[in-house]
Amino acid sequence: MNLLIVILLFLALLLSRVTSLKTAVNVLLAQSALVALACTIVAVDTGEVHTYVAAALTLVVKAGLIPYALYRIVGMLRREREDHPILNPNYSAMVFGCMIVLAYGLIDRALPGVVSRDALAAAVSMTLIGLTMIMTRRQAVLQIVGLITMENGLYLVGLSVTKGLPLIIELGVFLDVLVAVVVLVILTYRLKRSFMSTDTSRLKKLKG
């Protein structure tokens, strides 16, 4: 599990350097597959059937359907990339690193000696990094990647604390995420049609 946590943190940090939309979706796909693997490991440890179902749903929805929808929209945006983010890649990497340090500091102070400390800290780090991506990237696809990274972090927080939520709650969360991504992909497509770009800063032109 420790190796899994290290790879998840590495992928989260890697997002700070990514400007290509397709590369960002590739990283998200790998990240979601690892989250599904983490859920499977918890399912094997606990033997709970609903956790196996949650792992399968994570694989199908987050590592299958959502990346597929994003690849479709990225395929229509071949010339789009993150050219002028609010934070350049160097500052972005520094801020993401600070988020990881902050998360470990918070978990150490709030839950000293907890066995799942590293997993919980990594999950909080991913949540903060996803939120930072939403705030500092201008491309709609990268903001969606930030949203799913934040959701993956929140999912891992729940997994670390409860060892698997009830299945009905898991189903509700997966449905919400899937609908949200479909709506955002449609909006991104409409943004491209209207402004010839998916740079969300252009929406400021809609101000009256």
JSON list of C-alpha atoms in Angstrom, two decimals:
[
{"chain": "A", "resi": 1, "resn": "MET", "atom": "CA", "xyz": [0.00, 0.00, 0.00]},
{"chain": "A", "resi": 2, "resn": "ASN", "atom": "CA", "xyz": [2.89, 2.41, 0.73]},
{"chain": "A", "resi": 3, "resn": "LEU", "atom": "CA", "xyz": [4.16, 2.05, -2.86]},
{"chain": "A", "resi": 4, "resn": "LEU", "atom": "CA", "xyz": [0.65, 2.82, -4.09]},
{"chain": "A", "resi": 5, "resn": "ILE", "atom": "CA", "xyz": [0.53, 5.98, -1.98]},
{"chain": "A", "resi": 6, "resn": "VAL", "atom": "CA", "xyz": [3.91, 7.13, -3.32]},
{"chain": "A", "resi": 7, "resn": "ILE", "atom": "CA", "xyz": [2.80, 6.60, -6.93]},
{"chain": "A", "resi": 8, "resn": "LEU", "atom": "CA", "xyz": [-0.50, 8.45, -6.32]},
{"chain": "A", "resi": 9, "resn": "LEU", "atom": "CA", "xyz": [1.37, 11.42, -4.85]},
{"chain": "A", "resi": 10, "resn": "PHE", "atom": "CA", "xyz": [3.83, 11.35, -7.76]},
{"chain": "A", "resi": 11, "resn": "LEU", "atom": "CA", "xyz": [0.94, 11.42, -10.27]},
{"chain": "A", "resi": 12, "resn": "ALA", "atom": "CA", "xyz": [-0.69, 14.29, -8.38]},
{"chain": "A", "resi": 13, "resn": "LEU", "atom": "CA", "xyz": [2.58, 16.25, -8.49]},
{"chain": "A", "resi": 14, "resn": "LEU", "atom": "CA", "xyz": [3.01, 15.38, -12.17]},
{"chain": "A", "resi": 15, "resn": "LEU", "atom": "CA", "xyz": [-0.25, 17.22, -12.92]},
{"chain": "A", "resi": 16, "resn": "SER", "atom": "CA", "xyz": [1.47, 20.46, -11.91]},
{"chain": "A", "resi": 17, "resn": "ARG", "atom": "CA", "xyz": [3.81, 20.15, -14.95]},
{"chain": "A", "resi": 18, "resn": "VAL", "atom": "CA", "xyz": [1.22, 19.02, -17.50]},
{"chain": "A", "resi": 19, "resn": "THR", "atom": "CA", "xyz": [0.07, 21.45, -20.18]},
{"chain": "A", "resi": 20, "resn": "SER", "atom": "CA", "xyz": [-1.14, 18.89, -22.75]},
{"chain": "A", "resi": 21, "resn": "LEU", "atom": "CA", "xyz": [-4.81, 17.95, -22.34]},
{"chain": "A", "resi": 22, "resn": "LYS", "atom": "CA", "xyz": [-4.27, 14.37, -23.51]},
{"chain": "A", "resi": 23, "resn": "THR", "atom": "CA", "xyz": [-1.38, 13.84, -21.09]},
{"chain": "A", "resi": 24, "resn": "ALA", "atom": "CA", "xyz": [-3.54, 15.15, -18.25]},
{"chain": "A", "resi": 25, "resn": "VAL", "atom": "CA", "xyz": [-6.26, 12.61, -19.11]},
{"chain": "A", "resi": 26, "resn": "ASN", "atom": "CA", "xyz": [-3.59, 9.86, -19.27]},
{"chain": "A", "resi": 27, "resn": "VAL", "atom": "CA", "xyz": [-2.44, 10.80, -15.75]},
{"chain": "A", "resi": 28, "resn": "LEU", "atom": "CA", "xyz": [-6.05, 10.87, -14.53]},
{"chain": "A", "resi": 29, "resn": "LEU", "atom": "CA", "xyz": [-6.65, 7.41, -16.01]},
{"chain": "A", "resi": 30, "resn": "ALA", "atom": "CA", "xyz": [-3.58, 6.00, -14.21]},
{"chain": "A", "resi": 31, "resn": "GLN", "atom": "CA", "xyz": [-4.61, 7.74, -10.98]},
{"chain": "A", "resi": 32, "resn": "SER", "atom": "CA", "xyz": [-8.16, 6.35, -11.13]},
{"chain": "A", "resi": 33, "resn": "ALA", "atom": "CA", "xyz": [-6.87, 2.83, -11.88]},
{"chain": "A", "resi": 34, "resn": "LEU", "atom": "CA", "xyz": [-4.65, 3.04, -8.79]},
{"chain": "A", "resi": 35, "resn": "VAL", "atom": "CA", "xyz": [-7.60, 4.23, -6.68]},
{"chain": "A", "resi": 36, "resn": "ALA", "atom": "CA", "xyz": [-9.52, 1.16, -7.90]},
{"chain": "A", "resi": 37, "resn": "LEU", "atom": "CA", "xyz": [-6.52, -1.00, -6.93]},
{"chain": "A", "resi": 38, "resn": "ALA", "atom": "CA", "xyz": [-6.45, 0.58, -3.46]},
{"chain": "A", "resi": 39, "resn": "CYS", "atom": "CA", "xyz": [-10.15, -0.20, -3.08]},
{"chain": "A", "resi": 40, "resn": "THR", "atom": "CA", "xyz": [-9.49, -3.80, -4.15]},
{"chain": "A", "resi": 41, "resn": "ILE", "atom": "CA", "xyz": [-6.72, -4.13, -1.54]},
{"chain": "A", "resi": 42, "resn": "VAL", "atom": "CA", "xyz": [-9.13, -2.88, 1.15]},
{"chain": "A", "resi": 43, "resn": "ALA", "atom": "CA", "xyz": [-11.77, -5.32, -0.13]},
{"chain": "A", "resi": 44, "resn": "VAL", "atom": "CA", "xyz": [-9.31, -8.23, 0.15]},
{"chain": "A", "resi": 45, "resn": "ASP", "atom": "CA", "xyz": [-8.36, -7.12, 3.71]},
{"chain": "A", "resi": 46, "resn": "THR", "atom": "CA", "xyz": [-11.95, -6.74, 4.93]},
{"chain": "A", "resi": 47, "resn": "GLY", "atom": "CA", "xyz": [-13.63, -9.44, 2.82]},
{"chain": "A", "resi": 48, "resn": "GLU", "atom": "CA", "xyz": [-16.67, -7.16, 2.37]},
{"chain": "A", "resi": 49, "resn": "VAL", "atom": "CA", "xyz": [-18.59, -7.83, -0.87]},
{"chain": "A", "resi": 50, "resn": "HIS", "atom": "CA", "xyz": [-19.77, -4.22, -1.22]},
{"chain": "A", "resi": 51, "resn": "THR", "atom": "CA", "xyz": [-16.16, -3.04, -1.24]},
{"chain": "A", "resi": 52, "resn": "TYR", "atom": "CA", "xyz": [-15.42, -5.38, -4.17]},
{"chain": "A", "resi": 53, "resn": "VAL", "atom": "CA", "xyz": [-18.44, -3.85, -5.95]},
{"chain": "A", "resi": 54, "resn": "ALA", "atom": "CA", "xyz": [-17.13, -0.35, -5.18]},
{"chain": "A", "resi": 55, "resn": "ALA", "atom": "CA", "xyz": [-13.72, -1.31, -6.62]},
{"chain": "A", "resi": 56, "resn": "ALA", "atom": "CA", "xyz": [-15.35, -2.62, -9.80]},
{"chain": "A", "resi": 57, "resn": "LEU", "atom": "CA", "xyz": [-17.45, 0.55, -10.12]},
{"chain": "A", "resi": 58, "resn": "THR", "atom": "CA", "xyz": [-14.36, 2.71, -9.60]},
{"chain": "A", "resi": 59, "resn": "LEU", "atom": "CA", "xyz": [-12.62, 0.84, -12.41]},
{"chain": "A", "resi": 60, "resn": "VAL", "atom": "CA", "xyz": [-15.58, 1.05, -14.79]},
{"chain": "A", "resi": 61, "resn": "VAL", "atom": "CA", "xyz": [-16.68, 4.65, -14.08]},
{"chain": "A", "resi": 62, "resn": "LYS", "atom": "CA", "xyz": [-13.47, 6.50, -13.17]},
{"chain": "A", "resi": 63, "resn": "ALA", "atom": "CA", "xyz": [-10.92, 4.52, -15.17]},
{"chain": "A", "resi": 64, "resn": "GLY", "atom": "CA", "xyz": [-13.27, 3.69, -18.04]},
{"chain": "A", "resi": 65, "resn": "LEU", "atom": "CA", "xyz": [-16.28, 5.89, -18.81]},
{"chain": "A", "resi": 66, "resn": "ILE", "atom": "CA", "xyz": [-14.91, 9.23, -17.59]},
{"chain": "A", "resi": 67, "resn": "PRO", "atom": "CA", "xyz": [-11.51, 8.96, -19.39]},
{"chain": "A", "resi": 68, "resn": "TYR", "atom": "CA", "xyz": [-13.36, 7.78, -22.53]},
{"chain": "A", "resi": 69, "resn": "ALA", "atom": "CA", "xyz": [-15.60, 10.88, -22.45]},
{"chain": "A", "resi": 70, "resn": "LEU", "atom": "CA", "xyz": [-12.56, 13.12, -21.89]},
{"chain": "A", "resi": 71, "resn": "TYR", "atom": "CA", "xyz": [-10.57, 11.46, -24.71]},
{"chain": "A", "resi": 72, "resn": "ARG", "atom": "CA", "xyz": [-13.52, 12.10, -27.03]},
{"chain": "A", "resi": 73, "resn": "ILE", "atom": "CA", "xyz": [-13.59, 15.82, -26.23]},
{"chain": "A", "resi": 74, "resn": "VAL", "atom": "CA", "xyz": [-9.76, 16.10, -26.30]},
{"chain": "A", "resi": 75, "resn": "GLY", "atom": "CA", "xyz": [-9.82, 14.49, -29.75]},
{"chain": "A", "resi": 76, "resn": "MET", "atom": "CA", "xyz": [-11.91, 17.46, -30.93]},
{"chain": "A", "resi": 77, "resn": "LEU", "atom": "CA", "xyz": [-9.52, 19.97, -29.29]},
{"chain": "A", "resi": 78, "resn": "ARG", "atom": "CA", "xyz": [-6.26, 19.00, -30.95]},
{"chain": "A", "resi": 79, "resn": "ARG", "atom": "CA", "xyz": [-4.76, 22.51, -30.89]},
{"chain": "A", "resi": 80, "resn": "GLU", "atom": "CA", "xyz": [-5.84, 23.29, -27.34]},
{"chain": "A", "resi": 81, "resn": "ARG", "atom": "CA", "xyz": [-3.33, 23.25, -24.47]},
{"chain": "A", "resi": 82, "resn": "GLU", "atom": "CA", "xyz": [-2.72, 25.16, -21.24]},
{"chain": "A", "resi": 83, "resn": "ASP", "atom": "CA", "xyz": [-0.71, 28.12, -22.55]},
{"chain": "A", "resi": 84, "resn": "HIS", "atom": "CA", "xyz": [-1.09, 30.64, -19.74]},
{"chain": "A", "resi": 85, "resn": "PRO", "atom": "CA", "xyz": [-2.19, 29.11, -16.44]},
{"chain": "A", "resi": 86, "resn": "ILE", "atom": "CA", "xyz": [-2.62, 31.39, -13.42]},
{"chain": "A", "resi": 87, "resn": "LEU", "atom": "CA", "xyz": [0.42, 29.62, -11.87]},
{"chain": "A", "resi": 88, "resn": "ASN", "atom": "CA", "xyz": [3.29, 28.58, -14.15]},
{"chain": "A", "resi": 89, "resn": "PRO", "atom": "CA", "xyz": [4.48, 24.94, -13.86]},
{"chain": "A", "resi": 90, "resn": "ASN", "atom": "CA", "xyz": [7.32, 25.78, -11.44]},
{"chain": "A", "resi": 91, "resn": "TYR", "atom": "CA", "xyz": [5.12, 27.72, -9.01]},
{"chain": "A", "resi": 92, "resn": "SER", "atom": "CA", "xyz": [2.40, 25.12, -9.47]},
{"chain": "A", "resi": 93, "resn": "ALA", "atom": "CA", "xyz": [4.79, 22.28, -8.51]},
{"chain": "A", "resi": 94, "resn": "MET", "atom": "CA", "xyz": [5.90, 24.28, -5.46]},
{"chain": "A", "resi": 95, "resn": "VAL", "atom": "CA", "xyz": [2.28, 24.89, -4.36]},
{"chain": "A", "resi": 96, "resn": "PHE", "atom": "CA", "xyz": [1.36, 21.21, -4.90]},
{"chain": "A", "resi": 97, "resn": "GLY", "atom": "CA", "xyz": [4.40, 20.21, -2.80]},
{"chain": "A", "resi": 98, "resn": "CYS", "atom": "CA", "xyz": [3.27, 22.61, -0.05]},
{"chain": "A", "resi": 99, "resn": "MET", "atom": "CA", "xyz": [-0.20, 21.00, -0.16]},
{"chain": "A", "resi": 100, "resn": "ILE", "atom": "CA", "xyz": [1.37, 17.59, 0.53]},
{"chain": "A", "resi": 101, "resn": "VAL", "atom": "CA", "xyz": [3.42, 18.97, 3.44]},
{"chain": "A", "resi": 102, "resn": "LEU", "atom": "CA", "xyz": [0.32, 20.76, 4.79]},
{"chain": "A", "resi": 103, "resn": "ALA", "atom": "CA", "xyz": [-1.79, 17.59, 4.55]},
{"chain": "A", "resi": 104, "resn": "TYR", "atom": "CA", "xyz": [0.81, 15.49, 6.39]},
{"chain": "A", "resi": 105, "resn": "GLY", "atom": "CA", "xyz": [1.15, 18.22, 9.04]},
{"chain": "A", "resi": 106, "resn": "LEU", "atom": "CA", "xyz": [-2.62, 18.40, 9.58]},
{"chain": "A", "resi": 107, "resn": "ILE", "atom": "CA", "xyz": [-3.08, 14.63, 9.81]},
{"chain": "A", "resi": 108, "resn": "ASP", "atom": "CA", "xyz": [-0.08, 14.28, 12.13]},
{"chain": "A", "resi": 109, "resn": "ARG", "atom": "CA", "xyz": [-1.50, 16.93, 14.44]},
{"chain": "A", "resi": 110, "resn": "ALA", "atom": "CA", "xyz": [-5.14, 15.78, 14.28]},
{"chain": "A", "resi": 111, "resn": "LEU", "atom": "CA", "xyz": [-4.64, 11.99, 14.28]},
{"chain": "A", "resi": 112, "resn": "PRO", "atom": "CA", "xyz": [-1.23, 11.16, 15.80]},
{"chain": "A", "resi": 113, "resn": "GLY", "atom": "CA", "xyz": [-0.28, 7.48, 15.69]},
{"chain": "A", "resi": 114, "resn": "VAL", "atom": "CA", "xyz": [-3.12, 6.41, 13.38]},
{"chain": "A", "resi": 115, "resn": "VAL", "atom": "CA", "xyz": [-2.19, 3.33, 11.30]},
{"chain": "A", "resi": 116, "resn": "SER", "atom": "CA", "xyz": [-3.65, 4.72, 8.06]},
{"chain": "A", "resi": 117, "resn": "ARG", "atom": "CA", "xyz": [-1.92, 8.10, 8.52]},
{"chain": "A", "resi": 118, "resn": "ASP", "atom": "CA", "xyz": [-0.01, 7.97, 5.22]},
{"chain": "A", "resi": 119, "resn": "ALA", "atom": "CA", "xyz": [-3.06, 6.92, 3.19]},
{"chain": "A", "resi": 120, "resn": "LEU", "atom": "CA", "xyz": [-5.18, 9.61, 4.82]},
{"chain": "A", "resi": 121, "resn": "ALA", "atom": "CA", "xyz": [-2.54, 12.30, 4.29]},
{"chain": "A", "resi": 122, "resn": "ALA", "atom": "CA", "xyz": [-2.14, 11.29, 0.63]},
{"chain": "A", "resi": 123, "resn": "ALA", "atom": "CA", "xyz": [-5.93, 11.43, 0.19]},
{"chain": "A", "resi": 124, "resn": "VAL", "atom": "CA", "xyz": [-6.14, 14.92, 1.73]},
{"chain": "A", "resi": 125, "resn": "SER", "atom": "CA", "xyz": [-3.17, 15.99, -0.46]},
{"chain": "A", "resi": 126, "resn": "MET", "atom": "CA", "xyz": [-4.98, 14.84, -3.60]},
{"chain": "A", "resi": 127, "resn": "THR", "atom": "CA", "xyz": [-8.12, 16.70, -2.52]},
{"chain": "A", "resi": 128, "resn": "LEU", "atom": "CA", "xyz": [-6.19, 19.95, -1.99]},
{"chain": "A", "resi": 129, "resn": "ILE", "atom": "CA", "xyz": [-4.23, 19.51, -5.24]},
{"chain": "A", "resi": 130, "resn": "GLY", "atom": "CA", "xyz": [-7.43, 18.89, -7.22]},
{"chain": "A", "resi": 131, "resn": "LEU", "atom": "CA", "xyz": [-9.00, 22.02, -5.71]},
{"chain": "A", "resi": 132, "resn": "THR", "atom": "CA", "xyz": [-5.87, 24.04, -6.58]},
{"chain": "A", "resi": 133, "resn": "MET", "atom": "CA", "xyz": [-6.02, 22.79, -10.16]},
{"chain": "A", "resi": 134, "resn": "ILE", "atom": "CA", "xyz": [-9.61, 23.95, -10.51]},
{"chain": "A", "resi": 135, "resn": "MET", "atom": "CA", "xyz": [-8.63, 27.41, -9.29]},
{"chain": "A", "resi": 136, "resn": "THR", "atom": "CA", "xyz": [-5.39, 27.87, -11.22]},
{"chain": "A", "resi": 137, "resn": "ARG", "atom": "CA", "xyz": [-5.99, 26.25, -14.64]},
{"chain": "A", "resi": 138, "resn": "ARG", "atom": "CA", "xyz": [-7.87, 27.99, -17.41]},
{"chain": "A", "resi": 139, "resn": "GLN", "atom": "CA", "xyz": [-8.54, 25.06, -19.75]},
{"chain": "A", "resi": 140, "resn": "ALA", "atom": "CA", "xyz": [-11.94, 23.43, -19.06]},
{"chain": "A", "resi": 141, "resn": "VAL", "atom": "CA", "xyz": [-10.57, 19.88, -19.53]},
{"chain": "A", "resi": 142, "resn": "LEU", "atom": "CA", "xyz": [-7.82, 20.47, -16.94]},
{"chain": "A", "resi": 143, "resn": "GLN", "atom": "CA", "xyz": [-10.41, 21.84, -14.52]},
{"chain": "A", "resi": 144, "resn": "ILE", "atom": "CA", "xyz": [-12.42, 18.61, -15.01]},
{"chain": "A", "resi": 145, "resn": "VAL", "atom": "CA", "xyz": [-9.24, 16.61, -14.32]},
{"chain": "A", "resi": 146, "resn": "GLY", "atom": "CA", "xyz": [-8.81, 18.70, -11.14]},
{"chain": "A", "resi": 147, "resn": "LEU", "atom": "CA", "xyz": [-12.40, 17.95, -10.14]},
{"chain": "A", "resi": 148, "resn": "ILE", "atom": "CA", "xyz": [-11.95, 14.19, -10.55]},
{"chain": "A", "resi": 149, "resn": "THR", "atom": "CA", "xyz": [-8.59, 14.32, -8.72]},
{"chain": "A", "resi": 150, "resn": "MET", "atom": "CA", "xyz": [-10.35, 16.08, -5.83]},
{"chain": "A", "resi": 151, "resn": "GLU", "atom": "CA", "xyz": [-13.13, 13.47, -5.90]},
{"chain": "A", "resi": 152, "resn": "ASN", "atom": "CA", "xyz": [-10.57, 10.64, -5.96]},
{"chain": "A", "resi": 153, "resn": "GLY", "atom": "CA", "xyz": [-8.94, 12.22, -2.89]},
{"chain": "A", "resi": 154, "resn": "LEU", "atom": "CA", "xyz": [-12.27, 12.47, -1.06]},
{"chain": "A", "resi": 155, "resn": "TYR", "atom": "CA", "xyz": [-13.05, 8.86, -2.01]},
{"chain": "A", "resi": 156, "resn": "LEU", "atom": "CA", "xyz": [-9.71, 7.73, -0.54]},
{"chain": "A", "resi": 157, "resn": "VAL", "atom": "CA", "xyz": [-10.41, 9.73, 2.64]},
{"chain": "A", "resi": 158, "resn": "GLY", "atom": "CA", "xyz": [-13.66, 7.75, 3.05]},
{"chain": "A", "resi": 159, "resn": "LEU", "atom": "CA", "xyz": [-11.87, 4.51, 2.24]},
{"chain": "A", "resi": 160, "resn": "SER", "atom": "CA", "xyz": [-9.07, 5.20, 4.75]},
{"chain": "A", "resi": 161, "resn": "VAL", "atom": "CA", "xyz": [-11.44, 6.16, 7.57]},
{"chain": "A", "resi": 162, "resn": "THR", "atom": "CA", "xyz": [-14.34, 3.73, 7.10]},
{"chain": "A", "resi": 163, "resn": "LYS", "atom": "CA", "xyz": [-12.77, 0.86, 5.06]},
{"chain": "A", "resi": 164, "resn": "GLY", "atom": "CA", "xyz": [-15.66, 1.18, 2.62]},
{"chain": "A", "resi": 165, "resn": "LEU", "atom": "CA", "xyz": [-18.90, 3.16, 2.66]},
{"chain": "A", "resi": 166, "resn": "PRO", "atom": "CA", "xyz": [-22.34, 1.46, 2.34]},
{"chain": "A", "resi": 167, "resn": "LEU", "atom": "CA", "xyz": [-23.03, 0.40, -1.25]},
{"chain": "A", "resi": 168, "resn": "ILE", "atom": "CA", "xyz": [-26.06, 2.71, -1.67]},
{"chain": "A", "resi": 169, "resn": "ILE", "atom": "CA", "xyz": [-23.90, 5.73, -0.86]},
{"chain": "A", "resi": 170, "resn": "GLU", "atom": "CA", "xyz": [-21.17, 4.53, -3.23]},
{"chain": "A", "resi": 171, "resn": "LEU", "atom": "CA", "xyz": [-23.73, 4.17, -6.04]},
{"chain": "A", "resi": 172, "resn": "GLY", "atom": "CA", "xyz": [-25.07, 7.67, -5.40]},
{"chain": "A", "resi": 173, "resn": "VAL", "atom": "CA", "xyz": [-21.57, 9.17, -5.47]},
{"chain": "A", "resi": 174, "resn": "PHE", "atom": "CA", "xyz": [-20.59, 7.37, -8.69]},
{"chain": "A", "resi": 175, "resn": "LEU", "atom": "CA", "xyz": [-23.83, 8.46, -10.39]},
{"chain": "A", "resi": 176, "resn": "ASP", "atom": "CA", "xyz": [-23.30, 12.08, -9.31]},
{"chain": "A", "resi": 177, "resn": "VAL", "atom": "CA", "xyz": [-19.71, 12.11, -10.57]},
{"chain": "A", "resi": 178, "resn": "LEU", "atom": "CA", "xyz": [-20.64, 10.52, -13.89]},
{"chain": "A", "resi": 179, "resn": "VAL", "atom": "CA", "xyz": [-23.51, 12.96, -14.51]},
{"chain": "A", "resi": 180, "resn": "ALA", "atom": "CA", "xyz": [-21.30, 15.92, -13.51]},
{"chain": "A", "resi": 181, "resn": "VAL", "atom": "CA", "xyz": [-18.56, 14.87, -15.94]},
{"chain": "A", "resi": 182, "resn": "VAL", "atom": "CA", "xyz": [-21.02, 14.33, -18.80]},
{"chain": "A", "resi": 183, "resn": "VAL", "atom": "CA", "xyz": [-22.52, 17.79, -18.22]},
{"chain": "A", "resi": 184, "resn": "LEU", "atom": "CA", "xyz": [-19.05, 19.38, -18.04]},
{"chain": "A", "resi": 185, "resn": "VAL", "atom": "CA", "xyz": [-17.95, 17.64, -21.25]},
{"chain": "A", "resi": 186, "resn": "ILE", "atom": "CA", "xyz": [-21.05, 18.95, -23.02]},
{"chain": "A", "resi": 187, "resn": "LEU", "atom": "CA", "xyz": [-20.41, 22.46, -21.67]},
{"chain": "A", "resi": 188, "resn": "THR", "atom": "CA", "xyz": [-16.78, 22.24, -22.81]},
{"chain": "A", "resi": 189, "resn": "TYR", "atom": "CA", "xyz": [-17.94, 21.31, -26.30]},
{"chain": "A", "resi": 190, "resn": "ARG", "atom": "CA", "xyz": [-20.39, 24.24, -26.31]},
{"chain": "A", "resi": 191, "resn": "LEU", "atom": "CA", "xyz": [-17.61, 26.53, -25.10]},
{"chain": "A", "resi": 192, "resn": "LYS", "atom": "CA", "xyz": [-15.44, 25.44, -28.01]},
{"chain": "A", "resi": 193, "resn": "ARG", "atom": "CA", "xyz": [-18.27, 26.04, -30.47]},
{"chain": "A", "resi": 194, "resn": "SER", "atom": "CA", "xyz": [-19.03, 29.50, -29.08]},
{"chain": "A", "resi": 195, "resn": "PHE", "atom": "CA", "xyz": [-15.54, 30.90, -28.44]},
{"chain": "A", "resi": 196, "resn": "MET", "atom": "CA", "xyz": [-13.34, 28.68, -30.67]},
{"chain": "A", "resi": 197, "resn": "SER", "atom": "CA", "xyz": [-11.41, 27.81, -27.48]},
{"chain": "A", "resi": 198, "resn": "THR", "atom": "CA", "xyz": [-11.96, 26.01, -24.18]},
{"chain": "A", "resi": 199, "resn": "ASP", "atom": "CA", "xyz": [-10.11, 28.66, -22.20]},
{"chain": "A", "resi": 200, "resn": "THR", "atom": "CA", "xyz": [-12.63, 29.44, -19.42]},
{"chain": "A", "resi": 201, "resn": "SER", "atom": "CA", "xyz": [-11.16, 32.94, -18.90]},
{"chain": "A", "resi": 202, "resn": "ARG", "atom": "CA", "xyz": [-13.00, 33.93, -22.09]},
{"chain": "A", "resi": 203, "resn": "LEU", "atom": "CA", "xyz": [-16.27, 33.54, -20.19]},
{"chain": "A", "resi": 204, "resn": "LYS", "atom": "CA", "xyz": [-15.45, 36.90, -18.58]},
{"chain": "A", "resi": 205, "resn": "LYS", "atom": "CA", "xyz": [-16.59, 38.43, -21.86]},
{"chain": "A", "resi": 206, "resn": "LEU", "atom": "CA", "xyz": [-20.12, 37.41, -20.92]},
{"chain": "A", "resi": 207, "resn": "LYS", "atom": "CA", "xyz": [-20.18, 40.01, -18.15]},
{"chain": "A", "resi": 208, "resn": "GLY", "atom": "CA", "xyz": [-22.80, 42.69, -18.79]}
]
